[in-house]
Amino acid sequence: MRGGGLWQLGQSITRRLGGGDKKAVARRYFASEAELKKTVLYDFHVANGGKMVPFAGWSMPIQYKDSIMDSTLNCRENGSLFDVSHMCGLSLKGKDSVPFLEKLVIADVAGLAPGTGSLTVFTNEKGGAIDDSVITKVKDDHIYLVVNAGCRDKDLAHIEEHMKAFKEKGGDVSWHIHDERSLLALQGPLAAQVLQHLTKEDLSKIFFGQFRVLDINGSQCFLTRTGYTGEDGFEISVPSENAEDLAKAILEKSEGKIRLTGLGARDSLRLEAGLCLYGNDMEQHITPIEAGLTWAIGKRRRAEGEFLGADVILKQLEEGPKIRRVGFFSSGPPPRSHSEIQDEGGNNIGEVTSGGFSPCLKKNIAMGYVKSGLHKAGTKVKIIIRGKSNEGVVTKMPFVPTKYYKPS
């Protein structure tokens, strides 16, 4: 969802459906249904009350029978199961797959131990973000990564263009796009104990950011202990023909505590966790330094560079960026993407990129970019919504503490 919030879209649909304006909703949100791609779980979503909306060229559930507020709280208290099969999983293979990928991303891929991964950013020649991605070094000659649905076409074209040039110089790398697989995200405090019923592998030995190929519910899956909610959880790449059986098994083993959850709650969960949504909080003109992802640039990469836009990014590392991504609490209506941010004197200092009402904190939260020097926690600001000024204050993120499963 570019330039707007999934949370707000979900609230709008809920209000309209509640008001009986179903035909208007159908016209506005479902008009292009025939042109949209569907995941293998589409019928399963509809049968379970999923309200389907267009998202990045796909028909995806924004919510189910419960509200976005209730879904968000249930994920934090029990757990959620998301269909994220619209995202694109792919593998790079060959003895030169690591040096090839390192030309395109900021991560120290070579430094990753086999079976571990990291968030990274694909950069352009100006240091801007083409996309963010979770990458995993399966083995020294096999990288598995997942890219955003809305960026799929440009990401694949970018990788393919550079791969062609790399191979022409004798590099050994090839790729496979996992269109034969579906992707489920199981998130929340009950995720591990529920999934443990469906696999013989001891999940307590798999920590945040780690990857395994293992049997789950009778099918070979790629399991990564990661997510987009701030909670403990897993992303499970499963052969598409087994996806519905796995979804049903997870829900059954949870005895109703883990619920199917849509993109609306996923958006409020990631915002509470202070995580970027590409197209809102990160774009082609925003560098990883400005986005607060300096930590994702490996120490060796800072010394050597040799990735696209390294000169711009390393200069920002040395001198500091001119703008920075920060969090906010605010009064009044929930801030929206593109809401203007002013200092106390009424001068423009930036804009909101994501905002909404936090179901967990019961107050407005937002993130956006402000001029460096005005980014420190406690800085008072004004956020302009529908022409009216509202009090705000810069705050540290995440808004809700993360609960990733790490070695003690």
Tab-separated table of N, CA and C in Angstrom, residues 159-287:
chain	number	residue	atom	x	y	z
A	159	ILE	N	18.253	-7.582	-10.303
A	159	ILE	CA	19.135	-8.726	-10.035
A	159	ILE	C	19.569	-9.377	-11.350
A	160	GLU	N	18.612	-9.543	-12.261
A	160	GLU	CA	18.901	-10.220	-13.533
A	160	GLU	C	19.923	-9.431	-14.366
A	161	GLU	N	19.747	-8.118	-14.402
A	161	GLU	CA	20.666	-7.269	-15.170
A	161	GLU	C	22.097	-7.409	-14.658
A	162	HIS	N	22.248	-7.352	-13.327
A	162	HIS	CA	23.581	-7.454	-12.750
A	162	HIS	C	24.125	-8.877	-12.817
A	163	MET	N	23.251	-9.864	-12.740
A	163	MET	CA	23.685	-11.254	-12.845
A	163	MET	C	24.244	-11.550	-14.235
A	164	LYS	N	23.586	-11.009	-15.248
A	164	LYS	CA	24.034	-11.210	-16.629
A	164	LYS	C	25.459	-10.678	-16.805
A	165	ALA	N	25.706	-9.450	-16.332
A	165	ALA	CA	27.042	-8.849	-16.439
A	165	ALA	C	28.064	-9.637	-15.626
A	166	PHE	N	27.654	-10.117	-14.444
A	166	PHE	CA	28.542	-10.876	-13.555
A	166	PHE	C	28.941	-12.199	-14.210
A	167	LYS	N	27.970	-12.861	-14.833
A	167	LYS	CA	28.238	-14.158	-15.462
A	167	LYS	C	29.099	-13.994	-16.718
A	168	GLU	N	28.906	-12.874	-17.415
A	168	GLU	CA	29.728	-12.626	-18.619
A	168	GLU	C	31.212	-12.485	-18.271
A	169	LYS	N	31.480	-12.093	-17.026
A	169	LYS	CA	32.869	-11.983	-16.564
A	169	LYS	C	33.369	-13.285	-15.933
A	170	GLY	N	32.555	-14.353	-16.062
A	170	GLY	CA	32.979	-15.665	-15.572
A	170	GLY	C	32.449	-16.041	-14.205
A	171	GLY	N	31.582	-15.215	-13.626
A	171	GLY	CA	31.032	-15.514	-12.301
A	171	GLY	C	30.084	-16.711	-12.332
A	172	ASP	N	30.135	-17.526	-11.287
A	172	ASP	CA	29.282	-18.722	-11.187
A	172	ASP	C	28.107	-18.440	-10.255
A	173	VAL	N	26.988	-18.035	-10.837
A	173	VAL	CA	25.775	-17.793	-10.053
A	173	VAL	C	24.554	-18.021	-10.941
A	174	SER	N	23.526	-18.628	-10.368
A	174	SER	CA	22.247	-18.811	-11.062
A	174	SER	C	21.145	-18.571	-10.040
A	175	TRP	N	19.914	-18.521	-10.508
A	175	TRP	CA	18.821	-18.273	-9.570
A	175	TRP	C	17.619	-19.133	-9.869
A	176	HIS	N	16.786	-19.285	-8.851
A	176	HIS	CA	15.488	-19.963	-8.991
A	176	HIS	C	14.464	-19.160	-8.201
A	177	ILE	N	13.368	-18.791	-8.875
A	177	ILE	CA	12.293	-18.052	-8.209
A	177	ILE	C	11.271	-19.071	-7.724
A	178	HIS	N	10.973	-19.043	-6.437
A	178	HIS	CA	10.164	-20.101	-5.823
A	178	HIS	C	8.656	-19.877	-6.004
A	179	ASP	N	8.217	-19.772	-7.251
A	179	ASP	CA	6.783	-19.601	-7.504
A	179	ASP	C	5.989	-20.867	-7.217
A	180	GLU	N	6.692	-21.984	-6.989
A	180	GLU	CA	6.013	-23.244	-6.654
A	180	GLU	C	5.721	-23.345	-5.165
A	181	ARG	N	6.136	-22.335	-4.412
A	181	ARG	CA	5.962	-22.360	-2.956
A	181	ARG	C	5.052	-21.232	-2.488
A	182	SER	N	4.460	-21.439	-1.330
A	182	SER	CA	3.682	-20.403	-0.652
A	182	SER	C	4.424	-20.022	0.621
A	183	LEU	N	4.069	-18.868	1.185
A	183	LEU	CA	4.765	-18.377	2.375
A	183	LEU	C	3.745	-18.025	3.456
A	184	LEU	N	3.891	-18.660	4.608
A	184	LEU	CA	3.037	-18.386	5.768
A	184	LEU	C	3.888	-17.757	6.859
A	185	ALA	N	3.329	-16.796	7.575
A	185	ALA	CA	4.020	-16.193	8.720
A	185	ALA	C	3.221	-16.521	9.974
A	186	LEU	N	3.839	-17.258	10.881
A	186	LEU	CA	3.229	-17.624	12.161
A	186	LEU	C	3.913	-16.790	13.241
A	187	GLN	N	3.148	-15.919	13.897
A	187	GLN	CA	3.729	-14.927	14.803
A	187	GLN	C	3.010	-14.917	16.146
A	188	GLY	N	3.763	-14.629	17.207
A	188	GLY	CA	3.150	-14.466	18.518
A	188	GLY	C	3.708	-15.423	19.547
A	189	PRO	N	3.361	-15.215	20.824
A	189	PRO	CA	3.950	-16.002	21.914
A	189	PRO	C	3.680	-17.499	21.843
A	190	LEU	N	2.597	-17.918	21.177
A	190	LEU	CA	2.287	-19.346	21.076
A	190	LEU	C	2.849	-19.991	19.810
A	191	ALA	N	3.525	-19.207	18.961
A	191	ALA	CA	3.975	-19.714	17.659
A	191	ALA	C	4.830	-20.967	17.786
A	192	ALA	N	5.849	-20.915	18.629
A	192	ALA	CA	6.788	-22.043	18.715
A	192	ALA	C	6.126	-23.296	19.265
A	193	GLN	N	5.339	-23.165	20.351
A	193	GLN	CA	4.764	-24.369	20.937
A	193	GLN	C	3.710	-25.007	20.034
A	194	VAL	N	3.011	-24.196	19.250
A	194	VAL	CA	2.027	-24.757	18.312
A	194	VAL	C	2.738	-25.439	17.144
A	195	LEU	N	3.746	-24.771	16.580
A	195	LEU	CA	4.457	-25.360	15.444
A	195	LEU	C	5.210	-26.621	15.850
A	196	GLN	N	5.638	-26.687	17.111
A	196	GLN	CA	6.380	-27.859	17.585
A	196	GLN	C	5.559	-29.146	17.447
A	197	HIS	N	4.232	-29.029	17.503
A	197	HIS	CA	3.362	-30.208	17.321
A	197	HIS	C	3.486	-30.790	15.911
A	198	LEU	N	3.990	-29.999	14.971
A	198	LEU	CA	3.958	-30.405	13.555
A	198	LEU	C	5.331	-30.743	12.991
A	199	THR	N	6.367	-30.750	13.850
A	199	THR	CA	7.708	-31.101	13.378
A	199	THR	C	8.493	-31.821	14.469
A	200	LYS	N	9.409	-32.692	14.046
A	200	LYS	CA	10.246	-33.423	14.997
A	200	LYS	C	11.476	-32.618	15.410
A	201	GLU	N	11.828	-31.603	14.607
A	201	GLU	CA	13.001	-30.774	14.924
A	201	GLU	C	12.731	-29.948	16.186
A	202	ASP	N	13.735	-29.851	17.059
A	202	ASP	CA	13.591	-29.088	18.304
A	202	ASP	C	13.683	-27.585	17.993
A	203	LEU	N	12.525	-26.925	17.998
A	203	LEU	CA	12.487	-25.508	17.628
A	203	LEU	C	13.169	-24.612	18.663
A	204	SER	N	13.350	-25.105	19.880
A	204	SER	CA	14.003	-24.291	20.911
A	204	SER	C	15.481	-24.061	20.580
A	205	LYS	N	16.011	-24.843	19.619
A	205	LYS	CA	17.414	-24.696	19.227
A	205	LYS	C	17.582	-23.808	17.993
A	206	ILE	N	16.474	-23.299	17.486
A	206	ILE	CA	16.513	-22.380	16.342
A	206	ILE	C	16.209	-20.976	16.860
A	207	PHE	N	17.181	-20.073	16.727
A	207	PHE	CA	17.034	-18.724	17.283
A	207	PHE	C	16.662	-17.704	16.202
A	208	PHE	N	16.336	-16.511	16.651
A	208	PHE	CA	15.948	-15.414	15.750
A	208	PHE	C	16.985	-15.245	14.636
A	209	GLY	N	16.516	-15.189	13.386
A	209	GLY	CA	17.393	-15.004	12.239
A	209	GLY	C	17.971	-16.286	11.673
A	210	GLN	N	17.666	-17.436	12.301
A	210	GLN	CA	18.216	-18.697	11.816
A	210	GLN	C	17.245	-19.414	10.876
A	211	PHE	N	17.800	-20.286	10.048
A	211	PHE	CA	17.079	-20.922	8.944
A	211	PHE	C	17.333	-22.434	8.974
A	212	ARG	N	16.293	-23.196	8.659
A	212	ARG	CA	16.437	-24.644	8.503
A	212	ARG	C	15.554	-25.126	7.361
A	213	VAL	N	15.997	-26.197	6.697
A	213	VAL	CA	15.121	-26.955	5.798
A	213	VAL	C	14.678	-28.167	6.606
A	214	LEU	N	13.366	-28.305	6.804
A	214	LEU	CA	12.889	-29.382	7.668
A	214	LEU	C	11.472	-29.808	7.291
A	215	ASP	N	11.080	-30.959	7.831
A	215	ASP	CA	9.752	-31.495	7.573
A	215	ASP	C	8.761	-30.875	8.562
A	216	ILE	N	7.719	-30.232	8.030
A	216	ILE	CA	6.644	-29.692	8.856
A	216	ILE	C	5.326	-30.221	8.302
A	217	ASN	N	4.583	-30.905	9.143
A	217	ASN	CA	3.276	-31.441	8.741
A	217	ASN	C	3.373	-32.313	7.482
A	218	GLY	N	4.511	-33.009	7.327
A	218	GLY	CA	4.666	-33.966	6.224
A	218	GLY	C	5.194	-33.390	4.929
A	219	SER	N	5.597	-32.090	4.910
A	219	SER	CA	6.166	-31.541	3.677
A	219	SER	C	7.463	-30.798	3.977
A	220	GLN	N	8.364	-30.770	2.988
A	220	GLN	CA	9.657	-30.130	3.186
A	220	GLN	C	9.502	-28.606	3.106
A	221	CYS	N	9.850	-27.953	4.184
A	221	CYS	CA	9.657	-26.505	4.288
A	221	CYS	C	10.985	-25.798	4.530
A	222	PHE	N	11.031	-24.520	4.125
A	222	PHE	CA	12.119	-23.628	4.529
A	222	PHE	C	11.588	-22.835	5.717
A	223	LEU	N	12.239	-22.954	6.849
A	223	LEU	CA	11.771	-22.286	8.068
A	223	LEU	C	12.781	-21.228	8.500
A	224	THR	N	12.323	-19.989	8.648
A	224	THR	CA	13.168	-18.902	9.160
A	224	THR	C	12.508	-18.348	10.417
A	225	ARG	N	13.282	-18.235	11.484
A	225	ARG	CA	12.723	-17.657	12.720
A	225	ARG	C	12.832	-16.143	12.612
A	226	THR	N	11.785	-15.552	12.089
A	226	THR	CA	11.780	-14.117	11.810
A	226	THR	C	10.330	-13.659	11.696
A	227	GLY	N	10.111	-12.421	11.332
A	227	GLY	CA	8.746	-11.933	11.158
A	227	GLY	C	8.713	-10.429	11.023
A	228	TYR	N	7.491	-9.907	11.031
A	228	TYR	CA	7.283	-8.485	10.731
A	228	TYR	C	6.332	-7.876	11.756
A	229	THR	N	6.367	-8.433	12.970
A	229	THR	CA	5.425	-7.995	14.003
A	229	THR	C	6.120	-7.542	15.284
A	230	GLY	N	7.402	-7.881	15.431
A	230	GLY	CA	8.092	-7.636	16.698
A	230	GLY	C	7.962	-8.785	17.663
A	231	GLU	N	7.089	-9.754	17.351
A	231	GLU	CA	6.914	-10.939	18.191
A	231	GLU	C	7.875	-12.050	17.754
A	232	ASP	N	8.031	-13.049	18.611
A	232	ASP	CA	8.685	-14.288	18.197
A	232	ASP	C	7.822	-14.929	17.111
A	233	GLY	N	8.452	-15.662	16.223
A	233	GLY	CA	7.651	-16.320	15.198
A	233	GLY	C	8.493	-16.848	14.057
A	234	PHE	N	7.800	-17.320	13.027
A	234	PHE	CA	8.449	-18.009	11.918
A	234	PHE	C	7.826	-17.589	10.593
A	235	GLU	N	8.647	-17.610	9.550
A	235	GLU	CA	8.134	-17.574	8.184
A	235	GLU	C	8.408	-18.943	7.584
A	236	ILE	N	7.361	-19.539	7.023
A	236	ILE	CA	7.420	-20.922	6.556
A	236	ILE	C	7.139	-20.954	5.061
A	237	SER	N	8.163	-21.320	4.282
A	237	SER	CA	7.994	-21.517	2.843
A	237	SER	C	7.619	-22.978	2.634
A	238	VAL	N	6.433	-23.202	2.102
A	238	VAL	CA	5.857	-24.551	1.998
A	238	VAL	C	5.443	-24.798	0.550
A	239	PRO	N	5.621	-26.031	0.022
A	239	PRO	CA	5.107	-26.314	-1.327
A	239	PRO	C	3.633	-25.927	-1.408
A	240	SER	N	3.251	-25.223	-2.468
A	240	SER	CA	1.905	-24.639	-2.546
A	240	SER	C	0.795	-25.671	-2.379
A	241	GLU	N	1.035	-26.896	-2.862
A	241	GLU	CA	-0.016	-27.921	-2.741
A	241	GLU	C	-0.254	-28.352	-1.294
A	242	ASN	N	0.680	-28.011	-0.392
A	242	ASN	CA	0.539	-28.375	1.023
A	242	ASN	C	0.195	-27.190	1.918
A	243	ALA	N	0.040	-25.993	1.315
A	243	ALA	CA	-0.121	-24.767	2.118
A	243	ALA	C	-1.412	-24.769	2.924
A	244	GLU	N	-2.530	-25.155	2.308
A	244	GLU	CA	-3.805	-25.115	3.027
A	244	GLU	C	-3.825	-26.126	4.163
A	245	ASP	N	-3.294	-27.324	3.917
A	245	ASP	CA	-3.244	-28.338	4.982
A	245	ASP	C	-2.409	-27.839	6.160
A	246	LEU	N	-1.306	-27.164	5.867
A	246	LEU	CA	-0.460	-26.643	6.942
A	246	LEU	C	-1.183	-25.536	7.710
A	247	ALA	N	-1.843	-24.635	6.989
A	247	ALA	CA	-2.589	-23.559	7.654
A	247	ALA	C	-3.649	-24.133	8.582
A	248	LYS	N	-4.393	-25.122	8.084
A	248	LYS	CA	-5.450	-25.753	8.898
A	248	LYS	C	-4.853	-26.444	10.120
A	249	ALA	N	-3.713	-27.129	9.937
A	249	ALA	CA	-3.086	-27.856	11.044
A	249	ALA	C	-2.619	-26.895	12.137
A	250	ILE	N	-2.042	-25.761	11.737
A	250	ILE	CA	-1.579	-24.767	12.717
A	250	ILE	C	-2.761	-24.225	13.523
A	251	LEU	N	-3.842	-23.869	12.832
A	251	LEU	CA	-5.018	-23.322	13.522
A	251	LEU	C	-5.633	-24.360	14.457
A	252	GLU	N	-5.671	-25.610	14.001
A	252	GLU	CA	-6.263	-26.689	14.817
A	252	GLU	C	-5.428	-26.949	16.067
A	253	LYS	N	-4.100	-27.017	15.912
A	253	LYS	CA	-3.229	-27.298	17.055
A	253	LYS	C	-3.241	-26.165	18.079
A	254	SER	N	-3.604	-24.969	17.640
A	254	SER	CA	-3.631	-23.833	18.572
A	254	SER	C	-4.925	-23.784	19.381
A	255	GLU	N	-5.878	-24.646	19.019
A	255	GLU	CA	-7.177	-24.718	19.718
A	255	GLU	C	-7.873	-23.363	19.730
A	256	GLY	N	-7.797	-22.671	18.594
A	256	GLY	CA	-8.529	-21.410	18.435
A	256	GLY	C	-7.809	-20.172	18.927
A	257	LYS	N	-6.642	-20.345	19.523
A	257	LYS	CA	-5.940	-19.178	20.069
A	257	LYS	C	-5.184	-18.399	18.998
A	258	ILE	N	-4.612	-19.129	18.033
A	258	ILE	CA	-3.975	-18.454	16.894
A	258	ILE	C	-5.037	-18.262	15.826
A	259	ARG	N	-5.155	-17.034	15.344
A	259	ARG	CA	-6.197	-16.707	14.370
A	259	ARG	C	-5.589	-16.302	13.030
A	260	LEU	N	-6.344	-16.585	11.961
A	260	LEU	CA	-6.003	-16.009	10.668
A	260	LEU	C	-6.045	-14.487	10.815
A	261	THR	N	-5.045	-13.822	10.289
A	261	THR	CA	-4.924	-12.373	10.471
A	261	THR	C	-4.561	-11.723	9.140
A	262	GLY	N	-5.142	-10.566	8.871
A	262	GLY	CA	-4.968	-9.906	7.576
A	262	GLY	C	-3.912	-8.821	7.575
A	263	LEU	N	-3.800	-8.162	6.440
A	263	LEU	CA	-2.778	-7.150	6.241
A	263	LEU	C	-2.991	-5.896	7.085
A	264	GLY	N	-4.233	-5.640	7.495
A	264	GLY	CA	-4.510	-4.473	8.328
A	264	GLY	C	-3.801	-4.557	9.669
A	265	ALA	N	-3.973	-5.707	10.353
A	265	ALA	CA	-3.297	-5.902	11.638
A	265	ALA	C	-1.796	-6.048	11.440
A	266	ARG	N	-1.387	-6.641	10.335
A	266	ARG	CA	0.045	-6.775	10.052
A	266	ARG	C	0.698	-5.389	9.989
A	267	ASP	N	-0.046	-4.424	9.426
A	267	ASP	CA	0.485	-3.065	9.325
A	267	ASP	C	0.579	-2.405	10.697
A	268	SER	N	-0.450	-2.561	11.533
A	268	SER	CA	-0.389	-1.934	12.866
A	268	SER	C	0.675	-2.618	13.734
A	269	LEU	N	0.848	-3.934	13.573
A	269	LEU	CA	1.871	-4.664	14.331
A	269	LEU	C	3.274	-4.209	13.953
A	270	ARG	N	3.525	-4.070	12.636
A	270	ARG	CA	4.882	-3.665	12.215
A	270	ARG	C	5.152	-2.217	12.603
A	271	LEU	N	4.104	-1.375	12.589
A	271	LEU	CA	4.298	0.019	13.002
A	271	LEU	C	4.622	0.082	14.493
A	272	GLU	N	3.908	-0.673	15.317
A	272	GLU	CA	4.214	-0.726	16.748
A	272	GLU	C	5.645	-1.216	16.996
A	273	ALA	N	6.124	-2.104	16.112
A	273	ALA	CA	7.489	-2.642	16.243
A	273	ALA	C	8.536	-1.722	15.627
A	274	GLY	N	8.089	-0.591	15.035
A	274	GLY	CA	9.025	0.378	14.461
A	274	GLY	C	9.681	-0.090	13.177
A	275	LEU	N	9.007	-0.986	12.438
A	275	LEU	CA	9.577	-1.554	11.214
A	275	LEU	C	9.086	-0.805	9.974
A	276	CYS	N	9.970	-0.663	9.007
A	276	CYS	CA	9.652	0.083	7.786
A	276	CYS	C	8.707	-0.684	6.861
A	277	LEU	N	7.845	0.068	6.179
A	277	LEU	CA	7.059	-0.457	5.057
A	277	LEU	C	7.626	0.176	3.794
A	278	TYR	N	8.172	-0.659	2.909
A	278	TYR	CA	8.759	-0.100	1.692
A	278	TYR	C	7.658	0.561	0.858
A	279	GLY	N	7.975	1.746	0.331
A	279	GLY	CA	6.984	2.527	-0.404
A	279	GLY	C	6.399	3.625	0.465
A	280	ASN	N	6.459	3.446	1.783
A	280	ASN	CA	6.065	4.492	2.734
A	280	ASN	C	7.302	5.045	3.438
A	281	ASP	N	7.965	4.165	4.208
A	281	ASP	CA	9.057	4.587	5.090
A	281	ASP	C	10.435	4.446	4.449
A	282	MET	N	10.495	3.737	3.353
A	282	MET	CA	11.737	3.617	2.576
A	282	MET	C	11.388	3.724	1.104
A	283	GLU	N	12.219	4.475	0.372
A	283	GLU	CA	12.004	4.602	-1.076
A	283	GLU	C	13.344	4.770	-1.760
A	284	GLN	N	13.288	4.911	-3.088
A	284	GLN	CA	14.510	4.958	-3.899
A	284	GLN	C	15.423	6.117	-3.516
A	285	HIS	N	14.867	7.184	-2.928
A	285	HIS	CA	15.696	8.351	-2.595
A	285	HIS	C	16.138	8.359	-1.130
A	286	ILE	N	15.776	7.338	-0.368
A	286	ILE	CA	16.137	7.264	1.054
A	286	ILE	C	17.259	6.248	1.236
A	287	THR	N	18.327	6.651	1.909
A	287	THR	CA	19.439	5.726	2.141
A	287	THR	C	19.208	4.910	3.422
